[in-house]
Amino acid sequence: MAEHSVNREELVTVGRITSVYGVRGWVKVHSFTEPMDNILHFSRLWLQAAGAQGEGQWQSLDIEEGKRHGKGLIVHIKGVDDRDLAAQFCQRDIAVAGSEMPQLEDGEYYWHQLQGLQVVSQFEGREYRFGEVVRLMETGANDVMVVRGGDDGRERLIPYLPGEFITGVDLDAGQITVDWDPEF
């Protein structure tokens, strides 16, 4: 694997190598795609360079084989045939170029598109600035936005339910409009 300079802005994190699996160089992957094995269908994967946190160098990642195993996913990286070498790939993010992401229907968004957007509540005729979406999490019933940095300094967990609490998403303006009581 060769390291390359890749514009981080072009990459979307789609998974993470978590730990080794067995003694023949396989690793466990926590995939953020749905279904989880969709991560194996991208034509080119990138692996965060060792020691890089959030930004920096990425290297091409060649997956030789991958499959579901139990409730997770395991992969074999090309040229990695022992446990010790495989351990060097653990705790590193896997990304793809944003241009490889499938097109979504109108009104659908990837999480990476929503992260960083400003959240404004229009509740009972008043407007409240809640801050920005710092991350999203899956709860089983629905996704939840974690919002911080508003005027009152509170963290809010707002269900991502378009038509119920989410009244608008404007990517160009960088804003999500919600109908959410500022007391929560």
Protein backbone atom coordinates (compact mmCIF):
# COMPACT_ATOMS: atom_id res chain seq x y z
CA MET A 1 0.00 0.00 0.00
CA ALA A 2 1.33 3.40 -0.92
CA GLU A 3 0.46 6.57 0.92
CA HIS A 4 -1.16 9.29 -1.11
CA SER A 5 -2.17 12.81 -0.49
CA VAL A 6 -5.93 12.82 -0.77
CA ASN A 7 -8.08 15.81 -0.10
CA ARG A 8 -9.88 14.86 3.10
CA GLU A 9 -12.84 16.94 2.00
CA GLU A 10 -13.42 14.48 -0.84
CA LEU A 11 -13.50 11.43 1.43
CA VAL A 12 -16.42 10.02 3.36
CA THR A 13 -15.76 7.66 6.25
CA VAL A 14 -17.69 4.43 5.68
CA GLY A 15 -16.18 2.14 8.27
CA ARG A 16 -13.42 1.33 10.70
CA ILE A 17 -11.08 -1.62 11.15
CA THR A 18 -11.58 -2.58 14.76
CA SER A 19 -9.52 -5.67 15.59
CA VAL A 20 -7.79 -8.72 14.19
CA TYR A 21 -9.69 -11.91 13.45
CA GLY A 22 -7.82 -15.19 13.63
CA VAL A 23 -4.15 -15.70 12.81
CA ARG A 24 -4.14 -15.42 9.01
CA GLY A 25 -4.35 -11.67 8.61
CA TRP A 26 -8.11 -11.14 8.67
CA VAL A 27 -9.55 -8.10 10.46
CA LYS A 28 -12.98 -7.13 11.77
CA VAL A 29 -14.60 -4.10 10.17
CA HIS A 30 -17.35 -1.97 11.65
CA SER A 31 -19.19 -0.80 8.54
CA PHE A 32 -21.31 2.36 8.55
CA THR A 33 -23.06 1.35 5.31
CA GLU A 34 -26.47 -0.25 5.06
CA PRO A 35 -26.41 -3.14 4.52
CA MET A 36 -23.03 -3.52 6.14
CA ASP A 37 -21.43 -5.44 3.28
CA ASN A 38 -22.04 -2.56 0.86
CA ILE A 39 -18.64 -1.29 2.01
CA LEU A 40 -17.14 -4.11 -0.06
CA HIS A 41 -18.78 -2.87 -3.26
CA PHE A 42 -16.90 0.42 -3.63
CA SER A 43 -14.26 0.35 -6.35
CA ARG A 44 -11.62 2.08 -4.24
CA LEU A 45 -11.19 2.25 -0.49
CA TRP A 46 -8.86 4.49 1.51
CA LEU A 47 -7.35 3.73 4.90
CA GLN A 48 -6.39 6.41 7.37
CA ALA A 49 -2.63 6.40 7.80
CA ALA A 50 -1.29 5.14 11.12
CA GLY A 51 -1.16 7.91 13.68
CA ALA A 52 -3.35 10.27 11.65
CA GLN A 53 -6.32 11.62 13.58
CA GLY A 54 -9.11 13.07 11.46
CA GLU A 55 -6.92 14.55 8.76
CA GLY A 56 -3.70 13.74 7.08
CA GLN A 57 -2.50 10.96 4.93
CA TRP A 58 -4.64 8.26 3.49
CA GLN A 59 -3.46 5.16 1.71
CA SER A 60 -5.14 2.97 -0.82
CA LEU A 61 -6.68 -0.13 0.76
CA ASP A 62 -6.92 -3.31 -1.29
CA ILE A 63 -9.40 -5.81 0.08
CA GLU A 64 -8.77 -9.31 -1.22
CA GLU A 65 -11.85 -10.88 0.31
CA GLY A 66 -14.61 -9.88 2.67
CA LYS A 67 -17.69 -11.48 4.14
CA ARG A 68 -20.27 -11.35 6.88
CA HIS A 69 -19.33 -13.25 9.98
CA GLY A 70 -21.92 -13.49 12.73
CA LYS A 71 -23.28 -9.99 13.31
CA GLY A 72 -20.22 -8.34 11.80
CA LEU A 73 -17.97 -8.18 8.80
CA ILE A 74 -14.47 -9.55 8.34
CA VAL A 75 -12.03 -8.76 5.53
CA HIS A 76 -8.67 -9.93 4.34
CA ILE A 77 -6.36 -7.15 3.19
CA LYS A 78 -4.27 -8.04 0.17
CA GLY A 79 -0.71 -8.97 1.19
CA VAL A 80 -1.50 -9.20 4.91
CA ASP A 81 -1.19 -12.82 5.98
CA ASP A 82 -0.40 -12.79 9.67
CA ARG A 83 -1.99 -11.52 12.83
CA ASP A 84 0.83 -9.16 13.84
CA LEU A 85 0.81 -7.37 10.51
CA ALA A 86 -3.00 -7.21 10.54
CA ALA A 87 -2.88 -5.57 13.99
CA GLN A 88 -1.17 -2.55 12.40
CA PHE A 89 -4.38 -1.82 10.47
CA CYS A 90 -6.65 -1.77 13.52
CA GLN A 91 -8.36 1.34 14.91
CA ARG A 92 -8.13 3.12 11.58
CA ASP A 93 -10.95 4.59 9.50
CA ILE A 94 -11.93 3.43 6.02
CA ALA A 95 -13.18 6.02 3.54
CA VAL A 96 -14.34 6.35 -0.05
CA ALA A 97 -14.45 9.27 -2.43
CA GLY A 98 -17.74 11.11 -2.05
CA SER A 99 -18.29 10.79 -5.80
CA GLU A 100 -18.64 7.01 -5.33
CA MET A 101 -21.59 7.34 -2.98
CA PRO A 102 -24.89 6.32 -4.61
CA GLN A 103 -27.31 9.12 -5.52
CA LEU A 104 -30.15 9.55 -3.06
CA GLU A 105 -33.76 10.49 -3.65
CA ASP A 106 -34.82 14.11 -3.12
CA GLY A 107 -35.13 14.80 0.58
CA GLU A 108 -32.66 12.07 1.56
CA TYR A 109 -29.23 12.90 2.95
CA TYR A 110 -26.12 11.11 4.04
CA TRP A 111 -25.00 11.72 7.60
CA HIS A 112 -21.80 13.42 6.45
CA GLN A 113 -23.97 15.99 4.60
CA LEU A 114 -25.87 16.85 7.81
CA GLN A 115 -22.87 17.04 10.12
CA GLY A 116 -21.73 20.61 10.60
CA LEU A 117 -25.05 22.18 9.59
CA GLN A 118 -26.50 24.84 11.86
CA VAL A 119 -29.75 23.92 13.59
CA VAL A 120 -32.46 26.52 14.06
CA SER A 121 -35.72 25.83 15.85
CA GLN A 122 -38.86 27.69 14.93
CA PHE A 123 -41.01 26.93 17.92
CA GLU A 124 -44.25 28.72 18.83
CA GLY A 125 -43.44 31.71 16.63
CA ARG A 126 -39.92 32.29 17.95
CA GLU A 127 -36.54 31.32 16.54
CA TYR A 128 -33.80 29.61 18.59
CA ARG A 129 -30.24 28.85 17.48
CA PHE A 130 -29.19 25.45 18.82
CA GLY A 131 -25.71 25.24 17.29
CA GLU A 132 -24.39 22.66 14.86
CA VAL A 133 -24.85 18.97 14.24
CA VAL A 134 -21.68 17.44 15.67
CA ARG A 135 -22.68 13.88 14.88
CA LEU A 136 -25.58 11.54 14.32
CA MET A 137 -26.30 8.25 15.97
CA GLU A 138 -28.52 5.33 15.19
CA THR A 139 -30.92 4.33 17.93
CA GLY A 140 -32.89 1.58 16.22
CA ALA A 141 -36.16 3.51 16.06
CA ASN A 142 -34.68 6.52 14.21
CA ASP A 143 -31.49 8.49 13.80
CA VAL A 144 -30.71 11.20 16.33
CA MET A 145 -28.75 14.43 15.77
CA VAL A 146 -26.35 15.52 18.50
CA VAL A 147 -26.42 19.34 18.43
CA ARG A 148 -24.03 21.60 20.37
CA GLY A 149 -22.82 25.18 20.44
CA GLY A 150 -26.07 27.10 20.61
CA ASP A 151 -26.74 30.38 22.35
CA ASP A 152 -27.47 28.61 25.66
CA GLY A 153 -24.49 26.23 25.43
CA ARG A 154 -26.64 23.11 25.86
CA GLU A 155 -26.32 19.82 24.04
CA ARG A 156 -29.52 18.59 22.45
CA LEU A 157 -30.46 15.19 21.08
CA ILE A 158 -33.02 15.76 18.35
CA PRO A 159 -34.66 12.83 16.53
CA TYR A 160 -34.08 13.05 12.80
CA LEU A 161 -37.70 12.63 11.78
CA PRO A 162 -38.51 14.70 8.67
CA GLY A 163 -42.10 15.90 8.70
CA GLU A 164 -42.28 15.59 12.46
CA PHE A 165 -39.38 17.47 14.06
CA ILE A 166 -37.29 18.24 10.96
CA THR A 167 -39.09 20.88 8.92
CA GLY A 168 -36.35 21.74 6.43
CA VAL A 169 -32.81 20.96 5.29
CA ASP A 170 -30.96 23.53 3.19
CA LEU A 171 -27.49 22.24 2.32
CA ASP A 172 -26.60 25.41 0.39
CA ALA A 173 -27.43 27.61 3.38
CA GLY A 174 -25.88 25.10 5.79
CA GLN A 175 -28.99 24.94 7.94
CA ILE A 176 -31.52 22.49 9.33
CA THR A 177 -34.80 23.90 10.55
CA VAL A 178 -36.54 22.01 13.33
CA ASP A 179 -39.73 22.26 15.35
CA TRP A 180 -38.23 21.53 18.77
CA ASP A 181 -39.03 22.96 22.17
CA PRO A 182 -35.91 24.83 23.39
CA GLU A 183 -36.55 23.51 26.91
CA PHE A 184 -35.57 19.99 25.75
